[in-house]
mmCIF file of C-alpha atoms and ligand atoms in Angstrom:
data_model
loop_
_atom_site.group_PDB
_atom_site.id
_atom_site.type_symbol
_atom_site.label_atom_id
_atom_site.label_comp_id
_atom_site.label_asym_id
_atom_site.label_seq_id
_atom_site.Cartn_x
_atom_site.Cartn_y
_atom_site.Cartn_z
ATOM 1 C CA UNK A 254 167.126 182.009 75.584
ATOM 2 C CA UNK A 255 164.834 179.841 73.550
ATOM 3 C CA UNK A 256 161.623 181.346 73.397
ATOM 4 C CA UNK A 257 160.093 178.066 72.326
ATOM 5 C CA UNK A 258 158.222 179.299 69.348
ATOM 6 C CA UNK A 259 160.183 177.771 66.698
ATOM 7 C CA UNK A 260 157.888 176.519 63.891
ATOM 8 C CA UNK A 261 154.839 177.840 65.367
ATOM 9 C CA UNK A 262 152.381 179.536 62.977
ATOM 10 C CA UNK A 263 151.663 183.218 63.658
ATOM 11 C CA UNK A 264 149.117 185.141 62.101
ATOM 12 C CA UNK A 265 149.596 188.933 62.793
ATOM 13 C CA UNK A 266 146.778 191.057 61.735
ATOM 14 C CA UNK A 267 147.600 194.609 60.164
ATOM 15 C CA UNK A 268 151.525 193.550 59.704
ATOM 16 C CA UNK A 269 152.348 195.171 56.625
ATOM 17 C CA UNK A 270 153.671 198.229 58.667
ATOM 18 C CA UNK A 271 154.138 199.733 62.193
ATOM 19 C CA UNK A 272 153.794 197.449 65.520
ATOM 20 C CA UNK A 273 152.562 194.615 63.324
ATOM 21 C CA UNK A 274 155.461 194.366 61.024
ATOM 22 C CA UNK A 275 157.862 194.889 63.838
ATOM 23 C CA UNK A 276 156.365 191.779 65.255
ATOM 24 C CA UNK A 277 156.688 189.925 62.065
ATOM 25 C CA UNK A 278 160.317 190.624 62.198
ATOM 26 C CA UNK A 279 161.033 189.474 65.725
ATOM 27 C CA UNK A 280 158.799 186.215 65.102
ATOM 28 C CA UNK A 281 160.660 185.336 62.070
ATOM 29 C CA UNK A 282 163.929 185.922 64.055
ATOM 30 C CA UNK A 283 162.813 183.329 66.515
ATOM 31 C CA UNK A 284 162.131 180.882 63.772
ATOM 32 C CA UNK A 285 158.256 181.053 63.855
ATOM 33 C CA UNK A 286 156.338 180.697 60.430
ATOM 34 C CA UNK A 287 154.597 184.214 59.875
ATOM 35 C CA UNK A 288 151.637 185.058 58.134
ATOM 36 C CA UNK A 289 151.452 188.689 57.108
ATOM 37 C CA UNK A 290 148.207 190.523 56.719
ATOM 38 C CA UNK A 291 147.000 193.772 55.143
ATOM 39 C CA UNK A 292 144.387 195.100 52.828
ATOM 40 C CA UNK A 293 146.392 194.785 49.375
ATOM 41 C CA UNK A 294 148.481 192.050 47.659
ATOM 42 C CA UNK A 295 150.916 194.612 46.825
ATOM 43 C CA UNK A 296 151.767 195.847 50.514
ATOM 44 C CA UNK A 297 151.868 192.265 51.551
ATOM 45 C CA UNK A 298 154.219 191.362 48.731
ATOM 46 C CA UNK A 299 156.464 194.496 49.713
ATOM 47 C CA UNK A 300 156.704 193.698 53.302
ATOM 48 C CA UNK A 301 157.579 189.921 52.544
ATOM 49 C CA UNK A 302 160.334 191.082 50.204
ATOM 50 C CA UNK A 303 161.933 193.101 52.797
ATOM 51 C CA UNK A 304 161.607 190.537 55.241
ATOM 52 C CA UNK A 305 162.945 187.789 53.007
ATOM 53 C CA UNK A 306 165.902 189.716 52.088
ATOM 54 C CA UNK A 307 167.175 189.802 55.665
ATOM 55 C CA UNK A 308 165.883 186.401 56.796
ATOM 56 C CA UNK A 309 165.954 184.282 53.326
ATOM 57 C CA UNK A 310 165.378 180.926 55.018
ATOM 58 C CA UNK A 311 162.513 181.997 56.810
ATOM 59 C CA UNK A 312 158.897 180.965 56.148
ATOM 60 C CA UNK A 313 156.631 183.970 55.447
ATOM 61 C CA UNK A 314 153.253 183.867 53.913
ATOM 62 C CA UNK A 315 150.842 186.627 53.117
ATOM 63 C CA UNK A 316 146.875 186.767 53.430
ATOM 64 C CA UNK A 317 144.934 189.795 52.052
ATOM 65 C CA UNK A 318 141.811 190.710 54.042
ATOM 66 C CA UNK A 319 140.001 194.031 54.930
ATOM 67 C CA UNK A 320 138.476 193.596 58.376
ATOM 68 C CA UNK A 321 135.679 196.024 57.455
ATOM 69 C CA UNK A 322 134.444 193.004 54.950
ATOM 70 C CA UNK A 323 133.104 189.731 56.546
ATOM 71 C CA UNK A 324 133.200 187.874 53.498
ATOM 72 C CA UNK A 325 137.093 188.655 53.403
ATOM 73 C CA UNK A 326 137.602 187.484 56.973
ATOM 74 C CA UNK A 327 135.672 184.406 56.083
ATOM 75 C CA UNK A 328 137.825 183.693 53.134
ATOM 76 C CA UNK A 329 141.117 184.445 55.187
ATOM 77 C CA UNK A 330 139.843 181.591 57.813
ATOM 78 C CA UNK A 331 138.983 179.176 54.756
ATOM 79 C CA UNK A 332 142.647 179.812 53.737
ATOM 80 C CA UNK A 333 144.284 179.495 57.000
ATOM 81 C CA UNK A 334 142.057 177.231 59.206
ATOM 82 C CA UNK A 335 144.642 177.012 61.889
ATOM 83 C CA UNK A 336 147.168 179.220 63.696
ATOM 84 C CA UNK A 337 149.123 178.462 66.819
ATOM 85 C CA UNK A 338 149.600 182.273 67.870
ATOM 86 C CA UNK A 339 146.987 185.044 66.899
ATOM 87 C CA UNK A 340 148.233 188.442 67.294
ATOM 88 C CA UNK A 341 144.827 190.507 67.044
ATOM 89 C CA UNK A 342 146.941 193.795 66.338
ATOM 90 C CA UNK A 343 144.864 195.603 63.460
ATOM 91 C CA UNK A 344 143.483 198.957 64.573
ATOM 92 C CA UNK A 345 141.972 202.051 63.080
ATOM 93 C CA UNK A 346 141.120 205.304 64.657
ATOM 94 C CA UNK A 347 139.851 208.784 63.874
ATOM 95 C CA UNK A 348 140.302 211.962 65.895
ATOM 96 C CA UNK A 349 137.129 213.987 65.789
ATOM 97 C CA UNK A 350 134.442 215.335 68.177
ATOM 98 C CA UNK A 351 132.038 213.028 69.451
ATOM 99 C CA UNK A 352 129.233 214.879 67.849
ATOM 100 C CA UNK A 353 130.911 214.647 64.477
ATOM 101 C CA UNK A 354 131.517 210.963 64.704
ATOM 102 C CA UNK A 355 129.171 209.100 62.462
ATOM 103 C CA UNK A 356 127.511 205.771 63.008
ATOM 104 C CA UNK A 357 129.500 204.729 59.977
ATOM 105 C CA UNK A 358 132.847 205.463 61.622
ATOM 106 C CA UNK A 359 131.666 203.695 64.924
ATOM 107 C CA UNK A 360 130.822 200.668 63.135
ATOM 108 C CA UNK A 361 133.848 200.602 60.792
ATOM 109 C CA UNK A 362 135.883 200.915 63.921
ATOM 110 C CA UNK A 363 134.045 198.211 65.841
ATOM 111 C CA UNK A 364 134.323 195.930 62.901
ATOM 112 C CA UNK A 365 137.929 196.498 62.420
ATOM 113 C CA UNK A 366 139.189 196.926 65.967
ATOM 114 C CA UNK A 367 136.755 194.315 67.744
ATOM 115 C CA UNK A 368 135.119 192.193 65.318
ATOM 116 C CA UNK A 369 138.300 191.047 63.429
ATOM 117 C CA UNK A 370 139.745 189.940 66.755
ATOM 118 C CA UNK A 371 136.290 187.970 67.765
ATOM 119 C CA UNK A 372 135.961 186.404 64.435
ATOM 120 C CA UNK A 373 139.520 185.262 64.303
ATOM 121 C CA UNK A 374 139.577 184.102 67.915
ATOM 122 C CA UNK A 375 136.463 182.198 67.473
ATOM 123 C CA UNK A 376 137.946 180.381 64.594
ATOM 124 C CA UNK A 377 141.378 179.601 66.167
ATOM 125 C CA UNK A 378 140.881 178.955 69.866
ATOM 126 C CA UNK A 379 139.008 175.600 69.507
ATOM 127 C CA UNK A 380 142.125 173.906 67.811
ATOM 128 C CA UNK A 381 144.529 175.690 70.290
ATOM 129 C CA UNK A 382 142.632 174.021 73.127
ATOM 130 C CA UNK A 383 142.631 170.632 71.482
ATOM 131 C CA UNK A 384 146.333 170.810 71.068
ATOM 132 C CA UNK A 385 146.733 172.354 74.635
ATOM 133 C CA UNK A 386 149.018 174.982 73.424
ATOM 134 C CA UNK A 387 148.055 178.491 72.034
ATOM 135 C CA UNK A 388 148.643 182.241 72.417
ATOM 136 C CA UNK A 389 145.979 184.982 71.473
ATOM 137 C CA UNK A 390 147.174 188.584 72.055
ATOM 138 C CA UNK A 391 144.872 191.778 71.713
ATOM 139 C CA UNK A 392 146.574 194.839 70.886
ATOM 140 C CA UNK A 393 144.845 197.504 72.826
ATOM 141 C CA UNK A 394 145.899 201.265 73.711
ATOM 142 C CA UNK A 395 146.717 203.454 76.441
ATOM 143 C CA UNK A 396 143.315 205.055 74.983
ATOM 144 C CA UNK A 397 141.284 202.281 76.740
ATOM 145 C CA UNK A 398 142.013 203.901 79.990
ATOM 146 C CA UNK A 399 143.025 207.661 79.139
ATOM 147 C CA UNK A 400 139.933 207.834 76.722
ATOM 148 C CA UNK A 401 140.976 211.135 75.056
ATOM 149 C CA UNK A 402 137.861 213.399 74.339
ATOM 150 C CA UNK A 403 138.536 213.459 70.319
ATOM 151 C CA UNK A 404 138.888 209.475 70.219
ATOM 152 C CA UNK A 405 135.946 208.073 72.153
ATOM 153 C CA UNK A 406 134.969 205.761 69.295
ATOM 154 C CA UNK A 407 138.541 204.277 69.200
ATOM 155 C CA UNK A 408 139.146 204.143 72.982
ATOM 156 C CA UNK A 409 135.619 202.248 73.406
ATOM 157 C CA UNK A 410 136.722 199.653 70.922
ATOM 158 C CA UNK A 411 140.190 199.171 72.647
ATOM 159 C CA UNK A 412 138.138 198.889 75.978
ATOM 160 C CA UNK A 413 135.819 196.219 74.560
ATOM 161 C CA UNK A 414 138.817 194.192 73.549
ATOM 162 C CA UNK A 415 139.808 193.955 77.262
ATOM 163 C CA UNK A 416 136.555 192.084 77.992
ATOM 164 C CA UNK A 417 136.852 189.872 75.140
ATOM 165 C CA UNK A 418 140.427 188.979 76.262
ATOM 166 C CA UNK A 419 139.383 188.259 79.670
ATOM 167 C CA UNK A 420 136.551 186.328 78.774
ATOM 168 C CA UNK A 421 138.430 183.964 76.350
ATOM 169 C CA UNK A 422 141.201 183.450 78.933
ATOM 170 C CA UNK A 423 138.634 182.044 81.277
ATOM 171 C CA UNK A 424 137.549 179.692 78.673
ATOM 172 C CA UNK A 425 141.175 178.385 78.625
ATOM 173 C CA UNK A 426 141.160 177.000 82.402
ATOM 174 C CA UNK A 427 143.497 173.990 83.046
ATOM 175 C CA UNK A 428 145.049 174.545 79.629
ATOM 176 C CA UNK A 429 148.571 175.669 78.123
ATOM 177 C CA UNK A 430 146.595 178.315 75.922
ATOM 178 C CA UNK A 431 146.976 181.980 77.188
ATOM 179 C CA UNK A 432 145.125 184.976 76.191
ATOM 180 C CA UNK A 433 146.320 188.511 77.025
ATOM 181 C CA UNK A 434 146.180 192.151 76.326
ATOM 182 C CA UNK A 435 148.760 194.708 75.900
ATOM 183 C CA UNK A 436 148.264 198.532 76.031
ATOM 184 C CA UNK A 437 150.843 200.353 73.849
ATOM 185 C CA UNK A 438 151.293 204.122 74.398
ATOM 186 C CA UNK A 439 151.933 206.467 71.515
ATOM 187 C CA UNK A 440 154.159 204.793 69.240
ATOM 188 C CA UNK A 441 156.528 205.925 66.292
ATOM 189 C CA UNK A 442 154.676 204.339 63.548
ATOM 190 C CA UNK A 443 154.315 205.905 60.278
ATOM 191 C CA UNK A 444 151.248 207.718 61.023
ATOM 192 C CA UNK A 445 152.850 209.401 64.202
ATOM 193 C CA UNK A 446 155.835 210.280 62.123
ATOM 194 C CA UNK A 447 153.529 212.238 59.577
ATOM 195 C CA UNK A 448 151.680 213.541 62.464
ATOM 196 C CA UNK A 449 154.683 215.194 64.272
ATOM 197 C CA UNK A 450 156.214 216.389 60.934
ATOM 198 C CA UNK A 451 152.694 218.228 60.388
ATOM 199 C CA UNK A 452 152.939 219.694 63.668
ATOM 200 C CA UNK A 453 156.757 220.614 63.292
ATOM 201 C CA UNK A 454 155.937 222.509 59.801
ATOM 202 C CA UNK A 455 152.963 224.122 61.009
ATOM 203 C CA UNK A 456 154.804 225.716 64.013
ATOM 204 C CA UNK A 457 158.240 226.179 62.431
ATOM 205 C CA UNK A 458 159.911 223.765 64.887
ATOM 206 C CA UNK A 459 162.025 220.793 64.759
ATOM 207 C CA UNK A 460 160.825 217.270 64.849
ATOM 208 C CA UNK A 461 162.149 216.852 68.324
ATOM 209 C CA UNK A 462 160.554 219.995 69.610
ATOM 210 C CA UNK A 463 157.134 218.891 67.934
ATOM 211 C CA UNK A 464 157.567 215.313 69.820
ATOM 212 C CA UNK A 465 158.463 216.936 73.164
ATOM 213 C CA UNK A 466 155.411 219.574 72.826
ATOM 214 C CA UNK A 467 153.197 216.601 72.094
ATOM 215 C CA UNK A 468 154.013 215.108 75.515
ATOM 216 C CA UNK A 469 154.265 218.370 77.343
ATOM 217 C CA UNK A 470 150.812 219.580 76.048
ATOM 218 C CA UNK A 471 148.755 216.401 75.032
ATOM 219 C CA UNK A 472 150.127 212.997 76.651
ATOM 220 C CA UNK A 473 151.184 214.817 79.901
ATOM 221 C CA UNK A 474 150.891 211.560 81.992
ATOM 222 C CA UNK A 475 153.812 209.893 80.054
ATOM 223 C CA UNK A 476 156.724 209.061 82.101
ATOM 224 C CA UNK A 477 159.078 208.439 79.365
ATOM 225 C CA UNK A 478 158.128 211.658 77.511
ATOM 226 C CA UNK A 479 159.048 210.416 74.090
ATOM 227 C CA UNK A 480 157.172 208.119 71.532
ATOM 228 C CA UNK A 481 157.824 204.566 71.841
ATOM 229 C CA UNK A 482 159.448 202.426 69.143
ATOM 230 C CA UNK A 483 157.334 199.822 67.327
ATOM 231 C CA UNK A 484 160.193 197.218 68.134
ATOM 232 C CA UNK A 485 159.882 198.249 72.001
ATOM 233 C CA UNK A 486 156.353 196.922 71.797
ATOM 234 C CA UNK A 487 156.944 194.027 69.633
ATOM 235 C CA UNK A 488 159.407 192.681 71.872
ATOM 236 C CA UNK A 489 156.972 192.297 74.762
ATOM 237 C CA UNK A 490 154.306 190.921 72.452
ATOM 238 C CA UNK A 491 156.717 188.077 71.321
ATOM 239 C CA UNK A 492 157.727 187.677 74.673
ATOM 240 C CA UNK A 493 153.875 187.071 75.915
ATOM 241 C CA UNK A 494 153.580 184.695 72.824
ATOM 242 C CA UNK A 495 156.500 182.522 74.066
ATOM 243 C CA UNK A 496 156.610 179.756 76.466
ATOM 244 C CA UNK A 497 158.682 182.004 78.736
ATOM 245 C CA UNK A 498 155.159 183.725 79.607
ATOM 246 C CA UNK A 499 153.287 180.659 80.557
ATOM 247 C CA UNK A 500 152.221 182.229 84.003
ATOM 248 C CA UNK A 501 150.636 185.383 82.284
ATOM 249 C CA UNK A 502 147.082 184.564 81.439
ATOM 250 C CA UNK A 503 144.037 186.928 81.295
ATOM 251 C CA UNK A 504 146.109 189.850 81.888
ATOM 252 C CA UNK A 505 146.568 193.276 80.793
ATOM 253 C CA UNK A 506 150.149 194.335 79.914
ATOM 254 C CA UNK A 507 150.944 198.119 79.860
ATOM 255 C CA UNK A 508 153.457 198.874 77.435
ATOM 256 C CA UNK A 509 152.634 202.800 77.678
ATOM 257 C CA UNK A 510 155.842 204.275 79.031
ATOM 258 C CA UNK A 511 153.971 205.017 81.890
ATOM 259 C CA UNK A 512 151.049 207.084 80.640
ATOM 260 C CA UNK A 513 148.117 205.029 82.041
ATOM 261 C CA UNK A 514 149.179 205.352 85.520
ATOM 262 C CA UNK A 515 148.042 203.642 88.630
ATOM 263 C CA UNK A 516 149.696 200.632 90.398
ATOM 264 C CA UNK A 517 148.057 197.761 88.655
HETATM 265 N N1 NAP B 118 150.763 203.733 66.782
HETATM 266 C C1 NAP B 118 150.656 204.113 67.948
HETATM 267 O O1 NAP B 118 150.892 205.229 68.585
HETATM 268 C C2 NAP B 118 149.454 202.951 68.745
HETATM 269 C C3 NAP B 118 149.355 203.359 70.140
HETATM 270 C C4 NAP B 118 148.598 202.558 70.907
HETATM 271 C C5 NAP B 118 148.041 201.297 70.225
HETATM 272 N N2 NAP B 118 148.096 201.144 68.936
HETATM 273 C C6 NAP B 118 147.620 199.986 68.299
HETATM 274 O O2 NAP B 118 148.524 199.209 67.754
HETATM 275 C C7 NAP B 118 147.939 198.387 66.516
HETATM 276 C C8 NAP B 118 148.875 198.628 65.423
HETATM 277 O O3 NAP B 118 149.117 200.147 65.255
HETATM 278 P P1 NAP B 118 149.982 200.876 64.295
HETATM 279 O O4 NAP B 118 150.098 202.437 64.581
HETATM 280 O O5 NAP B 118 151.092 199.937 64.094
HETATM 281 O O6 NAP B 118 149.234 200.680 63.033
HETATM 282 P P2 NAP B 118 149.618 201.067 61.504
HETATM 283 O O7 NAP B 118 151.006 201.701 61.421
HETATM 284 O O8 NAP B 118 148.577 202.059 61.334
HETATM 285 O O9 NAP B 118 149.483 199.941 60.552
HETATM 286 C C9 NAP B 118 148.489 199.603 59.851
HETATM 287 C C10 NAP B 118 148.411 198.160 59.399
HETATM 288 O O10 NAP B 118 147.044 197.712 59.581
HETATM 289 C C11 NAP B 118 146.472 197.338 58.235
HETATM 290 N N3 NAP B 118 145.188 197.757 57.984
HETATM 291 C C12 NAP B 118 144.582 198.834 58.150
HETATM 292 N N4 NAP B 118 143.388 198.919 58.124
HETATM 293 C C13 NAP B 118 142.997 197.441 57.769
HETATM 294 C C14 NAP B 118 141.810 196.846 57.619
HETATM 295 N N5 NAP B 118 140.631 197.344 57.468
HETATM 296 N N6 NAP B 118 142.083 195.602 57.216
HETATM 297 C C15 NAP B 118 143.166 194.880 57.320
HETATM 298 N N7 NAP B 118 144.373 195.404 57.549
HETATM 299 C C16 NAP B 118 144.163 196.861 57.929
HETATM 300 C C17 NAP B 118 147.545 197.885 57.315
HETATM 301 O O11 NAP B 118 147.474 197.209 56.011
HETATM 302 P P3 NAP B 118 147.627 197.919 54.608
HETATM 303 O O12 NAP B 118 147.683 199.475 54.644
HETATM 304 O O13 NAP B 118 148.788 197.283 53.963
HETATM 305 O O14 NAP B 118 146.403 197.614 54.080
HETATM 306 C C18 NAP B 118 148.753 197.929 58.133
HETATM 307 O O15 NAP B 118 149.384 196.860 57.861
HETATM 308 C C19 NAP B 118 146.635 198.953 66.475
HETATM 309 O O16 NAP B 118 145.679 198.227 67.056
HETATM 310 C C20 NAP B 118 146.551 200.557 67.283
HETATM 311 O O17 NAP B 118 145.358 200.793 67.574
HETATM 312 C C21 NAP B 118 148.819 202.024 68.245
#
């Protein structure tokens, strides 16, 4: 099946690891030109080298920017004035009580999780509309709906993305530009592996048992009762970015293993 994204220029924020990196690999397999982003040239270069090894003919570039820093975002936009597909993937979180979450943490999370997506969408959407083709995808989280008590700030930023995404879709009336949001569930990225390993060591149990306990005791609503793989999330993101998904606009797509619940 031809996804129709060969040669499209794709910026994936926060793509040196995790879900973003998994997206980069699939976009490359589909012949898209991929721009990898992270906070340091070292991690970007490392990611590009890994991808180039497997896909030597591919066009992969890197662009360094820390989304806590507006000047660095402006520089990113100056260096990359146009993108056909924007994956607003970068996201940071803390697990702490509401009382202990400082203003600085709230603002950091708001800048990275929400304002990065706002600023980049504002920069790239007008040209997408002029060319009458484009894709913007926001990576939210199951937490936008579940709202764990120790992740209120994170969950709030993810819920905010849903409003930005829906609002932008409504600007795209009668065009071939789509704007959608995905809601991943708990996914086995490096951070999750470290978290499960810590739980396993602390309780003298295996990795599998620690994973199973997380779903029995914490993410009880998950239907799949396992961590999702970055690739499972990335496949759906790339599908939404493709021509195959032209009927999906202004939507929220759950990639949560069933954790969010409800029938819509
Ligand atoms: N993993 C999950 O269980 C899960 C579940 C639901 C939703 N999500 C969402 O999915 C998205 C990806 O999550 P992930 O777990 O794959 O992430 P991750 O593994 O933690 O990936 C981190 C990436 O973000 C980059 N990054 C971190 N802070 C940054 C900043 N201030 N500026 C620029 N880049 C920054 C890192 O780059 P460098 O380290 O190279 O600088 C790296 O490329 C996030 O929005 C997250 O909220 C994740």
